[in-house]
Amino acid sequence: MRQRKFTLEENEIPENWYNIVADMPNKPLPPLHPGTLEPIGPEALAPLFPMALIEQEVSMEKWISIPDEVRNIYGLWRPTPLYRAYGLEKALDTPAKIYYKYEGISPSGSHKPNTAVAQAYYNKKEGVKRITTETGAGQWGSALSFACQHFNIDCEVYMVKLSYNHKPYRKSMMNTWGAKVYASPTDLTEAGKKILAQDPNSPGSLGIAISEAVEAAMRDDQTKYALGSVLNHVKLHQTVIGQEAVKQMEKAGDMPDIVIAPFGGGSNFAGIAFPFLRLNFEEGKNIRCISSEPTSCPKLTRGVFKYDFGDTGGMTPLLPMYTLGHDFVPAPIHAGGLRYHGAGVIVSQLLKDKLIEAVAHDNLEVFDAGVLFAKAEGIIPAPEATHGIATVIAEANKCKEEGISRTILFNLCGHGNFDMKAYDDYFEGKIVKHELTQEQINASLAKLNTPEIP
Amino acid sequence: MRQRKFTLEENEIPENWYNIVADMPNKPLPPLHPGTLEPIGPEALAPLFPMALIEQEVSMEKWISIPDEVRNIYGLWRPTPLYRAYGLEKALDTPAKIYYKYEGISPSGSHKPNTAVAQAYYNKKEGVKRITTETGAGQWGSALSFACQHFNIDCEVYMVKLSYNHKPYRKSMMNTWGAKVYASPTDLTEAGKKILAQDPNSPGSLGIAISEAVEAAMRDDQTKYALGSVLNHVKLHQTVIGQEAVKQMEKAGDMPDIVIAPFGGGSNFAGIAFPFLRLNFEEGKNIRCISSEPTSCPKLTRGVFKYDFGDTGGMTPLLPMYTLGHDFVPAPIHAGGLRYHGAGVIVSQLLKDKLIEAVAHDNLEVFDAGVLFAKAEGIIPAPEATHGIATVIAEANKCKEEGISRTILFNLCGHGNFDMKAYDDYFEGKIVKHELTQEQINASLAKLNTPEIP
């Protein structure tokens, strides 16, 4: 019997997170104060985050120890399995060897608890009583609800209205873990009221929901805010994925030529790719790391590298990022987790330095890929994950054309159990191609009067 | 760091299924022909099942080899993890040690693929082109759709209308794997038409859906039927669960005093319990095995041990079983998989011989248990699984009262990702106690003019 699953023991859960900043040739530029345009220090983030996370956000240490309390909860689902995708290889008739790391076995069904548990832990340690956050598809909100439940912290989630309506059972899941969930934009915050005044039927966006959650967190001292992607400490926490995958690929007696992951704010991609980029830095390997974004929200492939706000309301510091402009509202695709206007700072710098690559896939192409995968491998992927699968298929087809066997690894970041409406829409022919014209992108960018990158 | 997860390698997937019939002191009585009331031979089942499965149905061999092709697909999710439930122990403040085997990581989210894959394999081997089946909550239908997709067999699922409406995304999942799904009762079969004529708004039942699927399978030679529980070969296939659990408990340096599982038709219970009963038979251990059924469908705790039909329409052979009568229609509880009027033949005989135990839990009690578990352990259980959890809690509380630490193992047979409406109903106060009076049970049993057990 050929081996298709490569597992690790619970005591092989990584003991440290890997901080790629230590190895980057060009370090990320500092965030700027939106008023003074001066670099801001860690203390500026103190109203929003506990100090331990702020320290991680700016740390230059290569390895940051994972507390036992966090590893202990990781043990509920980690280490996650790594699979050889024999079914997909056969379906594609490709000489490529395809592997995937499967994060969907976590309680909330995606990679998000890797950072949610860590963030809840540090908040608890510093006496925080309540955490506010935003969520797109609901994966992040679910993960934080689960984590807060574990540490007995109140959790309030501003969920993008589009997803709130698409995925009602994500809300039920969060409720089961004791969280409060609001459809954003709400009339509970000034940021939300402002959007509703402009457009009472606004479907919302991650940028808007972030503004609301940040505003809600600022109201008292015992409430903090948590972000599910983009920031450095979030990417850091996700590196448990790639560290396990490196070990598992070694167990499989193989090593990827190409590592692929979907791209929303960057934490999913960072999680699997950074530990392989470490091998590029340390051992001179040449592993290609490719991020997969939707053509309807193409910040990496069609955006600009510029200072921009992390949220729509302009409440965050200015971050040096690939962006489509902070009030860009993407088409209402089902991959809610990828509907974010900007890319995290570290990933942006890596792309600028050509140390990673980016590609974009159309909405219809990704569902074709997702259904092909579900039939070939049995797991129904989340709409976000289908973007990575589309890139895998493109690379596997290239292998076939060129007659070359490359080894491809991708991060199957979550299952689609809460996204079956998206699959219904696909089977009913309701998933269509989204054309995003250069004029539309230019119009959004024209409004962006933030500083250029020096 | 204390270990909470006990895993096995892919090559530790069991190589044989365990056939408990070989060890039973009193063998199950034979099925009877409903016309002649004579015992029927295996050939009577040939229109419905491939010969390999019929042989397993009547086999007296203790160990039956698992084909490599089946083990290879099992490798997609097996071996499943076994957890120490530290969170639940803490929440209950009990001296009991609680473990659970988690079958929810399979592609369709329950233990059902263990037999679906085996059944699809043997059907394929004998040239079957199409399989019909019924499904309650949708877990079995999903599992068979997944398995048929793998072997390129058409799959048609008659889904109990109540569940079809409660759980629309189970249908989407089956569609994604290429299956056709009908809300039963349908007007596609005579059995369905008859029910609809009596009650056009019938919510359906497993018994009715079985009648429909059996009738549809009888129409041509290349179509067979598959059942997701009750039958001996189905129970047989599920014994991979308990065999793994025995090894994992050994790895944990422990052994259960009590093994618990929810009870619908018996395959879930059989899967975890039979390999521990083997230790009772072979090694003289005294492990208590308890099945947990809903008070609204209490065949084991309040039914009679009598010959009865497996379906509502009276199309199957007469089986010696604990039953509430084949046209008993249970209350519309969310645990659709437990809404079946009878118990499998082997489990019935074991209960009759007092080698296993049975308890029943009310609908509200099980959701209290499910939400407590979700908060304590992170995994949201399927409504079926909450019945087992309710028994675990009762036994753990007994340990507390008596000041005794017993080791309890239960089968967490599936996640509740497709059952969030049930949790919504619970939080909205819509889950109520169901009183089932003795008069109601008597009324159903009075219609049962089938033979007594000799």
PDB file of N, CA, C and O in Angstrom, chain B residues 234-278:
ATOM      1  N   VAL B 234     -22.314  -4.132   7.584  1.00  0.00           N
ATOM      2  CA  VAL B 234     -22.067  -2.709   7.860  1.00  0.00           C
ATOM      3  C   VAL B 234     -21.369  -2.557   9.210  1.00  0.00           C
ATOM      4  O   VAL B 234     -20.381  -1.819   9.350  1.00  0.00           O
ATOM      5  N   LYS B 235     -21.877  -3.282  10.189  1.00  0.00           N
ATOM      6  CA  LYS B 235     -21.251  -3.261  11.520  1.00  0.00           C
ATOM      7  C   LYS B 235     -19.811  -3.751  11.433  1.00  0.00           C
ATOM      8  O   LYS B 235     -18.906  -3.196  12.056  1.00  0.00           O
ATOM      9  N   LEU B 236     -19.658  -4.817  10.667  1.00  0.00           N
ATOM     10  CA  LEU B 236     -18.317  -5.394  10.471  1.00  0.00           C
ATOM     11  C   LEU B 236     -17.315  -4.322  10.027  1.00  0.00           C
ATOM     12  O   LEU B 236     -16.223  -4.188  10.607  1.00  0.00           O
ATOM     13  N   HIS B 237     -17.703  -3.577   8.975  1.00  0.00           N
ATOM     14  CA  HIS B 237     -16.764  -2.583   8.409  1.00  0.00           C
ATOM     15  C   HIS B 237     -16.392  -1.508   9.421  1.00  0.00           C
ATOM     16  O   HIS B 237     -15.303  -0.946   9.381  1.00  0.00           O
ATOM     17  N   GLN B 238     -17.340  -1.211  10.323  1.00  0.00           N
ATOM     18  CA  GLN B 238     -17.074  -0.133  11.282  1.00  0.00           C
ATOM     19  C   GLN B 238     -16.082  -0.545  12.366  1.00  0.00           C
ATOM     20  O   GLN B 238     -15.602   0.317  13.126  1.00  0.00           O
ATOM     21  N   THR B 239     -15.762  -1.829  12.455  1.00  0.00           N
ATOM     22  CA  THR B 239     -14.883  -2.253  13.556  1.00  0.00           C
ATOM     23  C   THR B 239     -13.453  -1.721  13.437  1.00  0.00           C
ATOM     24  O   THR B 239     -12.664  -1.890  14.367  1.00  0.00           O
ATOM     25  N   VAL B 240     -13.134  -1.067  12.320  1.00  0.00           N
ATOM     26  CA  VAL B 240     -11.821  -0.403  12.258  1.00  0.00           C
ATOM     27  C   VAL B 240     -11.713   0.657  13.356  1.00  0.00           C
ATOM     28  O   VAL B 240     -10.625   0.908  13.884  1.00  0.00           O
ATOM     29  N   ILE B 241     -12.846   1.257  13.713  1.00  0.00           N
ATOM     30  CA  ILE B 241     -12.829   2.317  14.737  1.00  0.00           C
ATOM     31  C   ILE B 241     -12.318   1.752  16.067  1.00  0.00           C
ATOM     32  O   ILE B 241     -11.350   2.252  16.656  1.00  0.00           O
ATOM     33  N   GLY B 242     -12.981   0.707  16.523  1.00  0.00           N
ATOM     34  CA  GLY B 242     -12.633   0.150  17.831  1.00  0.00           C
ATOM     35  C   GLY B 242     -11.264  -0.511  17.846  1.00  0.00           C
ATOM     36  O   GLY B 242     -10.554  -0.445  18.858  1.00  0.00           O
ATOM     37  N   GLN B 243     -10.892  -1.131  16.739  1.00  0.00           N
ATOM     38  CA  GLN B 243      -9.564  -1.754  16.689  1.00  0.00           C
ATOM     39  C   GLN B 243      -8.472  -0.706  16.858  1.00  0.00           C
ATOM     40  O   GLN B 243      -7.501  -0.918  17.591  1.00  0.00           O
ATOM     41  N   GLU B 244      -8.634   0.422  16.153  1.00  0.00           N
ATOM     42  CA  GLU B 244      -7.673   1.512  16.341  1.00  0.00           C
ATOM     43  C   GLU B 244      -7.713   2.010  17.783  1.00  0.00           C
ATOM     44  O   GLU B 244      -6.665   2.270  18.394  1.00  0.00           O
ATOM     45  N   ALA B 245      -8.937   2.134  18.309  1.00  0.00           N
ATOM     46  CA  ALA B 245      -9.077   2.679  19.670  1.00  0.00           C
ATOM     47  C   ALA B 245      -8.399   1.786  20.707  1.00  0.00           C
ATOM     48  O   ALA B 245      -7.802   2.291  21.668  1.00  0.00           O
ATOM     49  N   VAL B 246      -8.484   0.461  20.526  1.00  0.00           N
ATOM     50  CA  VAL B 246      -7.806  -0.449  21.458  1.00  0.00           C
ATOM     51  C   VAL B 246      -6.305  -0.143  21.476  1.00  0.00           C
ATOM     52  O   VAL B 246      -5.693   0.020  22.541  1.00  0.00           O
ATOM     53  N   LYS B 247      -5.722  -0.021  20.274  1.00  0.00           N
ATOM     54  CA  LYS B 247      -4.288   0.294  20.182  1.00  0.00           C
ATOM     55  C   LYS B 247      -3.967   1.641  20.818  1.00  0.00           C
ATOM     56  O   LYS B 247      -2.951   1.811  21.489  1.00  0.00           O
ATOM     57  N   GLN B 248      -4.844   2.606  20.558  1.00  0.00           N
ATOM     58  CA  GLN B 248      -4.580   3.958  21.055  1.00  0.00           C
ATOM     59  C   GLN B 248      -4.722   4.035  22.574  1.00  0.00           C
ATOM     60  O   GLN B 248      -3.948   4.727  23.239  1.00  0.00           O
ATOM     61  N   MET B 249      -5.689   3.298  23.130  1.00  0.00           N
ATOM     62  CA  MET B 249      -5.822   3.259  24.591  1.00  0.00           C
ATOM     63  C   MET B 249      -4.579   2.620  25.194  1.00  0.00           C
ATOM     64  O   MET B 249      -4.096   3.057  26.248  1.00  0.00           O
ATOM     65  N   GLU B 250      -4.047   1.606  24.518  1.00  0.00           N
ATOM     66  CA  GLU B 250      -2.804   0.988  25.000  1.00  0.00           C
ATOM     67  C   GLU B 250      -1.668   2.009  24.970  1.00  0.00           C
ATOM     68  O   GLU B 250      -0.868   2.108  25.898  1.00  0.00           O
ATOM     69  N   LYS B 251      -1.622   2.782  23.871  1.00  0.00           N
ATOM     70  CA  LYS B 251      -0.602   3.833  23.760  1.00  0.00           C
ATOM     71  C   LYS B 251      -0.732   4.848  24.891  1.00  0.00           C
ATOM     72  O   LYS B 251       0.259   5.401  25.368  1.00  0.00           O
ATOM     73  N   ALA B 252      -1.989   5.099  25.273  1.00  0.00           N
ATOM     74  CA  ALA B 252      -2.245   6.056  26.362  1.00  0.00           C
ATOM     75  C   ALA B 252      -1.982   5.419  27.725  1.00  0.00           C
ATOM     76  O   ALA B 252      -2.090   6.088  28.749  1.00  0.00           O
ATOM     77  N   GLY B 253      -1.652   4.122  27.716  1.00  0.00           N
ATOM     78  CA  GLY B 253      -1.390   3.423  28.971  1.00  0.00           C
ATOM     79  C   GLY B 253      -2.636   3.248  29.817  1.00  0.00           C
ATOM     80  O   GLY B 253      -2.599   3.280  31.043  1.00  0.00           O
ATOM     81  N   ASP B 254      -3.760   3.073  29.162  1.00  0.00           N
ATOM     82  CA  ASP B 254      -5.042   3.041  29.864  1.00  0.00           C
ATOM     83  C   ASP B 254      -5.947   2.041  29.150  1.00  0.00           C
ATOM     84  O   ASP B 254      -5.607   1.522  28.085  1.00  0.00           O
ATOM     85  N   MET B 255      -7.079   1.741  29.742  1.00  0.00           N
ATOM     86  CA  MET B 255      -8.065   0.851  29.109  1.00  0.00           C
ATOM     87  C   MET B 255      -9.435   1.246  29.668  1.00  0.00           C
ATOM     88  O   MET B 255      -9.559   1.487  30.875  1.00  0.00           O
ATOM     89  N   PRO B 256     -10.454   1.346  28.812  1.00  0.00           N
ATOM     90  CA  PRO B 256     -11.742   1.832  29.312  1.00  0.00           C
ATOM     91  C   PRO B 256     -12.443   0.841  30.228  1.00  0.00           C
ATOM     92  O   PRO B 256     -12.403  -0.368  30.014  1.00  0.00           O
ATOM     93  N   ASP B 257     -13.116   1.382  31.245  1.00  0.00           N
ATOM     94  CA  ASP B 257     -14.083   0.604  32.017  1.00  0.00           C
ATOM     95  C   ASP B 257     -15.435   0.629  31.312  1.00  0.00           C
ATOM     96  O   ASP B 257     -16.225  -0.303  31.451  1.00  0.00           O
ATOM     97  N   ILE B 258     -15.677   1.727  30.598  1.00  0.00           N
ATOM     98  CA  ILE B 258     -16.966   1.926  29.946  1.00  0.00           C
ATOM     99  C   ILE B 258     -16.732   2.446  28.531  1.00  0.00           C
ATOM    100  O   ILE B 258     -15.924   3.360  28.334  1.00  0.00           O
ATOM    101  N   VAL B 259     -17.435   1.852  27.550  1.00  0.00           N
ATOM    102  CA  VAL B 259     -17.380   2.328  26.168  1.00  0.00           C
ATOM    103  C   VAL B 259     -18.791   2.751  25.771  1.00  0.00           C
ATOM    104  O   VAL B 259     -19.752   2.004  26.002  1.00  0.00           O
ATOM    105  N   ILE B 260     -18.908   3.942  25.171  1.00  0.00           N
ATOM    106  CA  ILE B 260     -20.219   4.531  24.906  1.00  0.00           C
ATOM    107  C   ILE B 260     -20.317   4.994  23.454  1.00  0.00           C
ATOM    108  O   ILE B 260     -19.350   5.519  22.903  1.00  0.00           O
ATOM    109  N   ALA B 261     -21.489   4.778  22.844  1.00  0.00           N
ATOM    110  CA  ALA B 261     -21.718   5.334  21.499  1.00  0.00           C
ATOM    111  C   ALA B 261     -23.208   5.566  21.294  1.00  0.00           C
ATOM    112  O   ALA B 261     -24.042   4.861  21.875  1.00  0.00           O
ATOM    113  N   PRO B 262     -23.531   6.559  20.433  1.00  0.00           N
ATOM    114  CA  PRO B 262     -24.929   6.786  20.054  1.00  0.00           C
ATOM    115  C   PRO B 262     -25.463   5.573  19.319  1.00  0.00           C
ATOM    116  O   PRO B 262     -24.690   4.799  18.733  1.00  0.00           O
ATOM    117  N   PHE B 263     -26.804   5.439  19.323  1.00  0.00           N
ATOM    118  CA  PHE B 263     -27.391   4.278  18.676  1.00  0.00           C
ATOM    119  C   PHE B 263     -28.522   4.663  17.730  1.00  0.00           C
ATOM    120  O   PHE B 263     -29.522   5.233  18.136  1.00  0.00           O
ATOM    121  N   GLY B 264     -28.337   4.367  16.432  1.00  0.00           N
ATOM    122  CA  GLY B 264     -29.400   4.538  15.440  1.00  0.00           C
ATOM    123  C   GLY B 264     -29.834   3.161  14.972  1.00  0.00           C
ATOM    124  O   GLY B 264     -30.845   2.619  15.387  1.00  0.00           O
ATOM    125  N   GLY B 265     -28.987   2.555  14.146  1.00  0.00           N
ATOM    126  CA  GLY B 265     -29.222   1.177  13.723  1.00  0.00           C
ATOM    127  C   GLY B 265     -28.185   0.247  14.323  1.00  0.00           C
ATOM    128  O   GLY B 265     -28.344  -0.971  14.305  1.00  0.00           O
ATOM    129  N   GLY B 266     -27.092   0.828  14.823  1.00  0.00           N
ATOM    130  CA  GLY B 266     -26.115   0.036  15.541  1.00  0.00           C
ATOM    131  C   GLY B 266     -24.694   0.050  15.013  1.00  0.00           C
ATOM    132  O   GLY B 266     -23.796  -0.466  15.662  1.00  0.00           O
ATOM    133  N   SER B 267     -24.455   0.665  13.846  1.00  0.00           N
ATOM    134  CA  SER B 267     -23.117   0.523  13.254  1.00  0.00           C
ATOM    135  C   SER B 267     -22.083   1.371  13.980  1.00  0.00           C
ATOM    136  O   SER B 267     -20.913   0.986  14.097  1.00  0.00           O
ATOM    137  N   ASN B 268     -22.501   2.515  14.443  1.00  0.00           N
ATOM    138  CA  ASN B 268     -21.629   3.411  15.183  1.00  0.00           C
ATOM    139  C   ASN B 268     -21.209   2.735  16.497  1.00  0.00           C
ATOM    140  O   ASN B 268     -20.009   2.633  16.822  1.00  0.00           O
ATOM    141  N   PHE B 269     -22.209   2.238  17.205  1.00  0.00           N
ATOM    142  CA  PHE B 269     -21.963   1.524  18.461  1.00  0.00           C
ATOM    143  C   PHE B 269     -21.095   0.292  18.218  1.00  0.00           C
ATOM    144  O   PHE B 269     -20.110   0.047  18.931  1.00  0.00           O
ATOM    145  N   ALA B 270     -21.463  -0.480  17.208  1.00  0.00           N
ATOM    146  CA  ALA B 270     -20.692  -1.691  16.890  1.00  0.00           C
ATOM    147  C   ALA B 270     -19.242  -1.343  16.601  1.00  0.00           C
ATOM    148  O   ALA B 270     -18.310  -2.026  17.044  1.00  0.00           O
ATOM    149  N   GLY B 271     -19.058  -0.259  15.851  1.00  0.00           N
ATOM    150  CA  GLY B 271     -17.717   0.122  15.412  1.00  0.00           C
ATOM    151  C   GLY B 271     -16.764   0.315  16.577  1.00  0.00           C
ATOM    152  O   GLY B 271     -15.650  -0.209  16.576  1.00  0.00           O
ATOM    153  N   ILE B 272     -17.199   1.028  17.576  1.00  0.00           N
ATOM    154  CA  ILE B 272     -16.295   1.264  18.706  1.00  0.00           C
ATOM    155  C   ILE B 272     -16.355   0.122  19.719  1.00  0.00           C
ATOM    156  O   ILE B 272     -15.341  -0.263  20.298  1.00  0.00           O
ATOM    157  N   ALA B 273     -17.552  -0.476  19.927  1.00  0.00           N
ATOM    158  CA  ALA B 273     -17.716  -1.403  21.053  1.00  0.00           C
ATOM    159  C   ALA B 273     -17.247  -2.829  20.764  1.00  0.00           C
ATOM    160  O   ALA B 273     -16.663  -3.482  21.641  1.00  0.00           O
ATOM    161  N   PHE B 274     -17.480  -3.336  19.570  1.00  0.00           N
ATOM    162  CA  PHE B 274     -17.203  -4.753  19.319  1.00  0.00           C
ATOM    163  C   PHE B 274     -15.744  -5.140  19.595  1.00  0.00           C
ATOM    164  O   PHE B 274     -15.492  -6.180  20.225  1.00  0.00           O
ATOM    165  N   PRO B 275     -14.774  -4.336  19.162  1.00  0.00           N
ATOM    166  CA  PRO B 275     -13.391  -4.729  19.473  1.00  0.00           C
ATOM    167  C   PRO B 275     -13.080  -4.718  20.981  1.00  0.00           C
ATOM    168  O   PRO B 275     -12.150  -5.406  21.405  1.00  0.00           O
ATOM    169  N   PHE B 276     -13.843  -3.973  21.767  1.00  0.00           N
ATOM    170  CA  PHE B 276     -13.660  -4.051  23.224  1.00  0.00           C
ATOM    171  C   PHE B 276     -14.424  -5.253  23.801  1.00  0.00           C
ATOM    172  O   PHE B 276     -13.955  -5.895  24.737  1.00  0.00           O
ATOM    173  N   LEU B 277     -15.576  -5.564  23.216  1.00  0.00           N
ATOM    174  CA  LEU B 277     -16.281  -6.783  23.626  1.00  0.00           C
ATOM    175  C   LEU B 277     -15.420  -8.017  23.347  1.00  0.00           C
ATOM    176  O   LEU B 277     -15.456  -8.996  24.088  1.00  0.00           O
ATOM    177  N   ARG B 278     -14.637  -7.945  22.269  1.00  0.00           N
ATOM    178  CA  ARG B 278     -13.710  -9.052  21.978  1.00  0.00           C
ATOM    179  C   ARG B 278     -12.781  -9.290  23.175  1.00  0.00           C
ATOM    180  O   ARG B 278     -12.501 -10.442  23.542  1.00  0.00           O
TER     181      ARG B 278
END
